[in-house]
XYZ file of C-alpha atoms in Angstrom:
432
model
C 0.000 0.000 0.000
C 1.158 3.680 -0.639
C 1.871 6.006 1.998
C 0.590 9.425 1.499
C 1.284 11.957 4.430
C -1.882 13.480 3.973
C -2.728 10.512 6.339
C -2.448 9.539 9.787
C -4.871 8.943 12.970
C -3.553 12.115 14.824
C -5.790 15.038 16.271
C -3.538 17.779 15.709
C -4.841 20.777 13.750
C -3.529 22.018 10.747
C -4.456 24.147 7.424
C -4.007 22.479 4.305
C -4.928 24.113 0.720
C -7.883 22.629 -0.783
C -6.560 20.831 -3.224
C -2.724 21.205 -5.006
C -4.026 23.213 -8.364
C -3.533 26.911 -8.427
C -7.303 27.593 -9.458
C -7.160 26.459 -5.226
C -4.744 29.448 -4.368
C -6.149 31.091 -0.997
C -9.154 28.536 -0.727
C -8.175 26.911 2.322
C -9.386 23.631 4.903
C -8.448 23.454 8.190
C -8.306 19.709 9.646
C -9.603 19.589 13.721
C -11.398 22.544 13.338
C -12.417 24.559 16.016
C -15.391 26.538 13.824
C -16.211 28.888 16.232
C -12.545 30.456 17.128
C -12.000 29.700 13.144
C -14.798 31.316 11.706
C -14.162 34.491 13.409
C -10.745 34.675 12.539
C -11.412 34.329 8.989
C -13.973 36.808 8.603
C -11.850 38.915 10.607
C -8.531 38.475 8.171
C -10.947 39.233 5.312
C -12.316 42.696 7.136
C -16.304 41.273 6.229
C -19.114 43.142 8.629
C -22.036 41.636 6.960
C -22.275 37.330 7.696
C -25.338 35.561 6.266
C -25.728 31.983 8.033
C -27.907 28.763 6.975
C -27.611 26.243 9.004
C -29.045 23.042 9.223
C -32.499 23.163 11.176
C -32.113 19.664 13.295
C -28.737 21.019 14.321
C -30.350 24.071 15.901
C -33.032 22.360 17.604
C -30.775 19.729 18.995
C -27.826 21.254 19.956
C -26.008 24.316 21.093
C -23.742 24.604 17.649
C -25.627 27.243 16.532
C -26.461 29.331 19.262
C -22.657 29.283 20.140
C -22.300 31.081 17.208
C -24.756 33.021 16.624
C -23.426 34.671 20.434
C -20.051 34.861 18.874
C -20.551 36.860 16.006
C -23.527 38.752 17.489
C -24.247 42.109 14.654
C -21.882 40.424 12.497
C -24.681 38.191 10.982
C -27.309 40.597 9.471
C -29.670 37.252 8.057
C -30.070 33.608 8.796
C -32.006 30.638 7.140
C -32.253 27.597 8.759
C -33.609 24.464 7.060
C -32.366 23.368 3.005
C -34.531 20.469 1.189
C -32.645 17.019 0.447
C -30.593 17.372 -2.793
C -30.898 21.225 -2.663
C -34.085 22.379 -4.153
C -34.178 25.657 -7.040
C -36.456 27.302 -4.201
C -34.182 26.768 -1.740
C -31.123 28.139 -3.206
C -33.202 30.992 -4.894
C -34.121 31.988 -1.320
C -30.374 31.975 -0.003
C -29.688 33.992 -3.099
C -32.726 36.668 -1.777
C -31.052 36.525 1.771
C -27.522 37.563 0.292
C -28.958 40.488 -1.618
C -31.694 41.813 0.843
C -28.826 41.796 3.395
C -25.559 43.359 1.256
C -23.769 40.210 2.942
C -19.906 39.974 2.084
C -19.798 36.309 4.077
C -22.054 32.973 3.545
C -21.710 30.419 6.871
C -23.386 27.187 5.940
C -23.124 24.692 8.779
C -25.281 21.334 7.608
C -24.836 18.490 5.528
C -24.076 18.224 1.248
C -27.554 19.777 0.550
C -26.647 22.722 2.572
C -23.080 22.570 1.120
C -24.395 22.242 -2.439
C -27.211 25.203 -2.324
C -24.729 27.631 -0.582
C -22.075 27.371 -3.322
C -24.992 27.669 -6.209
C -26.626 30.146 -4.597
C -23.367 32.763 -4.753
C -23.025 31.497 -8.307
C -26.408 32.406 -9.308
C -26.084 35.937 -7.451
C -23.585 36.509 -9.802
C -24.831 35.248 -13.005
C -28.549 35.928 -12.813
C -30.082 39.603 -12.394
C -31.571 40.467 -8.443
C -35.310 41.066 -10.821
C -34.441 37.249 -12.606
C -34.095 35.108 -9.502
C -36.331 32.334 -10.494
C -36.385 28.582 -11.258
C -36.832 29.159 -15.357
C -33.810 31.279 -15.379
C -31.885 28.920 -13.418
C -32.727 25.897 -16.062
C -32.061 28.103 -18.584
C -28.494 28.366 -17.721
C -28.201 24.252 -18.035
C -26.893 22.283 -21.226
C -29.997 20.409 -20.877
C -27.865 17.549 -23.072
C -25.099 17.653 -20.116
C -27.438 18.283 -17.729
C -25.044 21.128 -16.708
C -24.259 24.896 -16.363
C -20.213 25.333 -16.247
C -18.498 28.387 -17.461
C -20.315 30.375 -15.217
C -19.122 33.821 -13.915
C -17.549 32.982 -10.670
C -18.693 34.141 -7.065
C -18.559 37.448 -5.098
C -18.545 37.246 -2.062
C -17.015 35.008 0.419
C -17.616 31.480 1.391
C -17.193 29.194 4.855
C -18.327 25.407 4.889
C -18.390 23.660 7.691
C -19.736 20.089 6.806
C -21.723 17.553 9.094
C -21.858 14.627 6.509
C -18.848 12.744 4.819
C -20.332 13.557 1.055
C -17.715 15.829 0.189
C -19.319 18.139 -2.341
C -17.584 21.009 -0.066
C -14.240 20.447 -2.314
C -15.714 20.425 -5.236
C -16.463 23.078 -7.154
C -18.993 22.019 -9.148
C -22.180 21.615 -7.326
C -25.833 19.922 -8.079
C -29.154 21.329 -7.102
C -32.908 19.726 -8.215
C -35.393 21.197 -10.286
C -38.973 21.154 -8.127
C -40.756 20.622 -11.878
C -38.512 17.927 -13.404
C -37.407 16.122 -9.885
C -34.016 16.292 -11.944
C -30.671 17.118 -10.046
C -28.675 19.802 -12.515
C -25.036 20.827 -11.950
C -23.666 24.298 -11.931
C -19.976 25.379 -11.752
C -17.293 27.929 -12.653
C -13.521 27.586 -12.060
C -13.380 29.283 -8.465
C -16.721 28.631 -6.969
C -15.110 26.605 -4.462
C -15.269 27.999 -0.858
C -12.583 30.308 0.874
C -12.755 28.186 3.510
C -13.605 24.720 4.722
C -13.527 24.059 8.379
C -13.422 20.082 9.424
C -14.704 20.432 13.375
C -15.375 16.415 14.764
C -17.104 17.519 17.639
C -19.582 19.965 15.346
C -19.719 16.491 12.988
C -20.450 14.560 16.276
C -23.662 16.063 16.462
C -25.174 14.466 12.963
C -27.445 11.866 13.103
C -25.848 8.356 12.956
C -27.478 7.419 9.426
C -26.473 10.568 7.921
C -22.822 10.466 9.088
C -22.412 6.836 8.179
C -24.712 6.758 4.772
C -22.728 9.652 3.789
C -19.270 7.723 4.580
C -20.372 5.351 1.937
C -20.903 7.815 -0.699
C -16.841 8.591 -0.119
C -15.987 5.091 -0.051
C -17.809 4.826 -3.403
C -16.206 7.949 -4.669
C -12.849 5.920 -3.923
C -14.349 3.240 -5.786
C -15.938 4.236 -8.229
C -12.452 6.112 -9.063
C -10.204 2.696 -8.730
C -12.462 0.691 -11.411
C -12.701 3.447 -13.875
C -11.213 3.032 -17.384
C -9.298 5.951 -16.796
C -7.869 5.469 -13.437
C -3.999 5.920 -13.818
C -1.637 4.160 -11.384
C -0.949 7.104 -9.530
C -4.528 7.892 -8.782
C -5.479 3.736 -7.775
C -2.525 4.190 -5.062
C -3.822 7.297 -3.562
C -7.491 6.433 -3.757
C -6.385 3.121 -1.944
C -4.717 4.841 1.094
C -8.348 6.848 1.183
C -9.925 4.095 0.956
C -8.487 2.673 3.779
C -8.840 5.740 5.983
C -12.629 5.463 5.348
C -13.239 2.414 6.021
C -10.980 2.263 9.535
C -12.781 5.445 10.483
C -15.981 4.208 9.908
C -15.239 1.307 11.966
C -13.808 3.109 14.943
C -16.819 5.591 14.745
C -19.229 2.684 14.869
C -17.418 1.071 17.756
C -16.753 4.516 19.357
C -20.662 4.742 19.327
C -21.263 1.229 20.567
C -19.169 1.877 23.487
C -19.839 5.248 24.566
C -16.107 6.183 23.796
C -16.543 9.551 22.668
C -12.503 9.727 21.787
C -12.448 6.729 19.798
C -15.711 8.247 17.932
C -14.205 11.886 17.226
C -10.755 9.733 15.730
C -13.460 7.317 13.385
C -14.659 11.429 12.603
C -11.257 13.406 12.199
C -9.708 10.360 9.623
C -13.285 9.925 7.649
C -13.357 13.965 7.040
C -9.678 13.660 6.043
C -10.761 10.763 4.074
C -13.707 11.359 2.430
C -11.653 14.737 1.176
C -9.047 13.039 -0.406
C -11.470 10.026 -2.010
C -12.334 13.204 -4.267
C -8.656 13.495 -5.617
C -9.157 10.928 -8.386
C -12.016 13.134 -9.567
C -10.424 16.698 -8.300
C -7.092 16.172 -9.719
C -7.003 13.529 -12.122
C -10.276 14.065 -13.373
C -11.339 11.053 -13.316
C -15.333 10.763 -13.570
C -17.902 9.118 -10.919
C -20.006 6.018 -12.662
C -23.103 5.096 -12.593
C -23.260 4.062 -9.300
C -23.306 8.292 -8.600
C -25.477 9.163 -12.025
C -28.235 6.365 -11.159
C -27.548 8.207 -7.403
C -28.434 11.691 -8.541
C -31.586 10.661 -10.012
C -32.771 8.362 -7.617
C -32.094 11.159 -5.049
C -33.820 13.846 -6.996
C -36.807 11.767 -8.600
C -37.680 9.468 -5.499
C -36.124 11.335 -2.583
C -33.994 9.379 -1.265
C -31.461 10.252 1.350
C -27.843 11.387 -0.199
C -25.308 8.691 0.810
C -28.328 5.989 0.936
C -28.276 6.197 -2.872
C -24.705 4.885 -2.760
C -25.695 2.148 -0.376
C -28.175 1.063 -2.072
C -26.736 1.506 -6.271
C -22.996 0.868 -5.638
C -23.289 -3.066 -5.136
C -25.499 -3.649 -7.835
C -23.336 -1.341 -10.546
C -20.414 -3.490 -9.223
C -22.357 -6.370 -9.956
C -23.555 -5.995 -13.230
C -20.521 -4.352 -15.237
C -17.789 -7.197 -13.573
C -20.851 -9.419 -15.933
C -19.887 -7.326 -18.856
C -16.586 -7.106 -19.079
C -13.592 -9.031 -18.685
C -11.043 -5.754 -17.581
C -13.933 -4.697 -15.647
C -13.617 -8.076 -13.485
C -10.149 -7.528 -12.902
C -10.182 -4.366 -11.590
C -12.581 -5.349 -9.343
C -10.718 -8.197 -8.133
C -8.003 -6.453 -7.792
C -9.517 -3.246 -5.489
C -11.102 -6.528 -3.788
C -8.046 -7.661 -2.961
C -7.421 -4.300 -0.854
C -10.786 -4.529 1.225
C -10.433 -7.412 1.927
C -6.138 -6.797 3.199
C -8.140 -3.531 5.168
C -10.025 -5.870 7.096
C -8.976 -9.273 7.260
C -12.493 -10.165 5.403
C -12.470 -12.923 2.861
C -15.410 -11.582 0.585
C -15.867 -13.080 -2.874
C -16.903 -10.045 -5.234
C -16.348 -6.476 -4.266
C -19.974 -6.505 -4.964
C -20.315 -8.540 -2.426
C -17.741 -6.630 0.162
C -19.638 -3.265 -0.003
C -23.081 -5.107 0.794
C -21.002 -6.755 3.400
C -20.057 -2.934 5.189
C -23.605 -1.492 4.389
C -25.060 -4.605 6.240
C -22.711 -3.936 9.273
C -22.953 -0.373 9.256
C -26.958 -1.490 9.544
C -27.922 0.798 6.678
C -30.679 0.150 3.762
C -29.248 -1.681 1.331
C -32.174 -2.865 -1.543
C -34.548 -0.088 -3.350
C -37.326 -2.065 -1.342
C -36.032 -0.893 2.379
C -36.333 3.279 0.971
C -40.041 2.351 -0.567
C -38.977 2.583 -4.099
C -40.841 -0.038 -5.749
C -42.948 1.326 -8.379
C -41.742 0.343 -11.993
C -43.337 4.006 -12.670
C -40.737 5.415 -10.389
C -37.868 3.263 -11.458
C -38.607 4.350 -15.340
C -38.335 7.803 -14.369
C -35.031 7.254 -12.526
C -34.162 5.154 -15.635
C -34.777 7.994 -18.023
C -33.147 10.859 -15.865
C -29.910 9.185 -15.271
C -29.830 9.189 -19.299
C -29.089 12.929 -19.387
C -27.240 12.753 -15.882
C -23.638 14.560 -16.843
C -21.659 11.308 -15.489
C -23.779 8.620 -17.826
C -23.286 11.699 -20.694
C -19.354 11.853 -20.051
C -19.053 8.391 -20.226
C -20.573 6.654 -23.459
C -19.271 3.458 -22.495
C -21.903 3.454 -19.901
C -24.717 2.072 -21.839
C -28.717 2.443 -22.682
C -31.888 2.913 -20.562
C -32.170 -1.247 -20.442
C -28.385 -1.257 -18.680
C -30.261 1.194 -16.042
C -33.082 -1.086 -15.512
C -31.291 -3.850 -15.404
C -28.839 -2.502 -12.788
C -31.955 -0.989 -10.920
C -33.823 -4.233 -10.927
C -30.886 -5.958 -9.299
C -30.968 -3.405 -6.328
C -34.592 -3.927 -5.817
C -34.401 -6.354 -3.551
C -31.058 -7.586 -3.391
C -29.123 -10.362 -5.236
C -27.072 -12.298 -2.480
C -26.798 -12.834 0.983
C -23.673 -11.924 2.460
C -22.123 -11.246 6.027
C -18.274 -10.532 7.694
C -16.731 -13.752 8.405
C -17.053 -15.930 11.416
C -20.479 -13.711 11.462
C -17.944 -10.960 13.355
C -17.458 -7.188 12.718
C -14.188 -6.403 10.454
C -11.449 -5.658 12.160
């Protein structure tokens, strides 16, 4: 296995840039965040007066996270919104773009999950790229290659940008960003070159606070970012050997969160936390820096997300098995691969699974999170047609014409209905 020293189990904080491209120049993360002491020495460094804040509504009800800060910044934050919809509605992000304008904010604070991510960093795009009397959902589409199902190119942001995540998706290091059109049910993509965030602050104690089934779920949507990466066509060796070390981060963390959890150790939980944030941000690298495209494990993903609402991160439990499944049947490289990132997994935790297919329904199973389209209620062939059809124009099934027809979608869908095999760790134990 490589060794890459963006790894390692310790605690210690530190700022890293984003990501080792120039268009990343000033647009910094810091790892063991403390958000509150950090967000008010970045707005401070960047001399802004005016702080707009969404936050995630569950997290204000349920803990102090907010509150803390809204007492720290006190007149510093001249609006709030609190509450995005799953997959980050037009409406939603319209309204965020309202909130900047009404307010003359210079900051944006989202604290929340992907969806909260994702609307924040479309919502400064679209305040710069659509006219305060245009805000609405037609001028949005209208912005989309509706072929690519994605706006890119776009003018980038104004004003100034702090993420601090709660799930393990990792769409705050991307700069390219998907919200869902209320009319269609179709998740669209928008992007420009810098419409990344300034900053990007990794707190485990803040992440502590997420529901288990979002933090987990969302862990395997990065560990199917990592793999998604390693069977890909265009995976160089380079890219396999760093997406393996992240692979291997993830899946320890998620382990010593899980036991953490089980055992009321609240240190060993925050060290599952601190190496699956550090994790999940480097299982993007394939895509980030190598460019190396999701499958359709993540385009069948949007769609289901956007058309049938399910949770982000479930999609990936539920689609990633089955994808795995179906294209080691059609092709012979394909097979390799997969034996070959098997052969990792199953070195990460002393597991003797048969198909990789087989290992990820393994770790959903364990992690005790829905694994079939039956467990999320999706069972209509009316709604599965629709997904079907969607994931067509999805930008990852468009950027990769290898991936196949609307009857490779239904087949692949079909399989995750219920479930194709029966698996469990060996000896019936947890991986260790």
């Amino acid at each position: 296995m490589s060794n890459n020293n963006y790894y390692g189990s310790g605690c210690s904080k530190r700022t890293i840039q984003q990501l080792p491209i120039p268009a990343r120049k000033g647009h910094d993360a810091i790892l063991n965040s403390g958000y509150l002491e950090d967000i008010v020495n970045a707005i401070g460094g960047w001399s802004c007066q005016r702080v707009a804040l969404v936050h995630s509504k569950a997290l204000d009800e349920n803990t102090e996270v907010i509150k803390k800060l809204k007492v720290k910044l006190g007149s510093f934050i001249v609006g709030t919104r609190s509450g995005v919809g799953a997959h980050s509605p037009y409406e939603d992000v319209l309204d965020i773009v309202k909130l900047l304008n009404e307010k003359k904010a210079d900051c944006l604070v989202s604290i929340g999950s992907s969806s909260y991510s994702d609307a924040c960093k479309i919502a400064r795009l679209m305040q710069a790229n659509l006219a305060p009397e245009n805000l609405t959902e037609k001028a949005m589409e209208a912005l989309i290659d509706q072929e690519r199902g994605a706006a890119d190119g776009l003018k980038d942001p104004k004003i100034k940008l702090i993420l601090v995540p709660t799930s393990l998706s990792a769409s705050e290091w991307n700069n390219n960003s998907s919200a869902t059109n209320p009319h269609t049910h179709k998740k669209q993509h928008f992007a420009s070159e810098h419409a990344a965030p300034e900053l990007i602050l990794l707190d485990p104690e803040v992440a502590s606070t997420s529901p288990r089934k979002l933090w987990l779920s969302s862990g395997m949507r990065a560990v199917d970012h990592c793999v998604e990466t390693m069977v890909n066509d265009k995976c160089t060796e380079d890219a396999f050997c760093h997406m393996e070390d992240a692979l291997a981060v993830l899946i320890k963390g998620l382990r010593y969160y899980k036991d953490g959890e089980a055992e009321g150790n609240h240190t060993e939980l925050l060290d599952g936390i601190s190496q699956c944030q550090l994790g999940s941000r480097n299982a993007m690298m394939g895509l980030l820096l190598w460019h190396i495209p999701m499958g359709a494990s993540h385009a069948i993903g949007h769609q289901l997300g956007s058309v049938c609402g399910v949770m982000h991160g479930v999609t990936s439990c539920i689609m990633l098995a089955p994808v795995l499944r179906y294209t080691s049947s059609k092709s012979e490289k394909q097979k390799q691969v997969q034996e070959r990132v098997l052969g990792i997994w199953n070195r990460i935790l002393k597991s003797k699974e048969q198909s990789l297919a087989d290992a990820v329904e393994s770790l959903v199973k364990y992690l005790d999170l829905p694994s079939t389209l039956k467990e999320v209620g999706v069972e209509k062939q009316e709604d599965i047609d629709n997904v079907a059809e969607s994931t067509l124009t999805d930008i990852l099934w468009a950027m990769d014409p290898t991936l196949g027809v609307k009857e490779d979608v239904l087949a692949i869908l079909e399989s995750a209905k219920s479930g194709e095999s029966e698996n469990s760790w060996v000896d019936g134990g947890a991986p260790v």
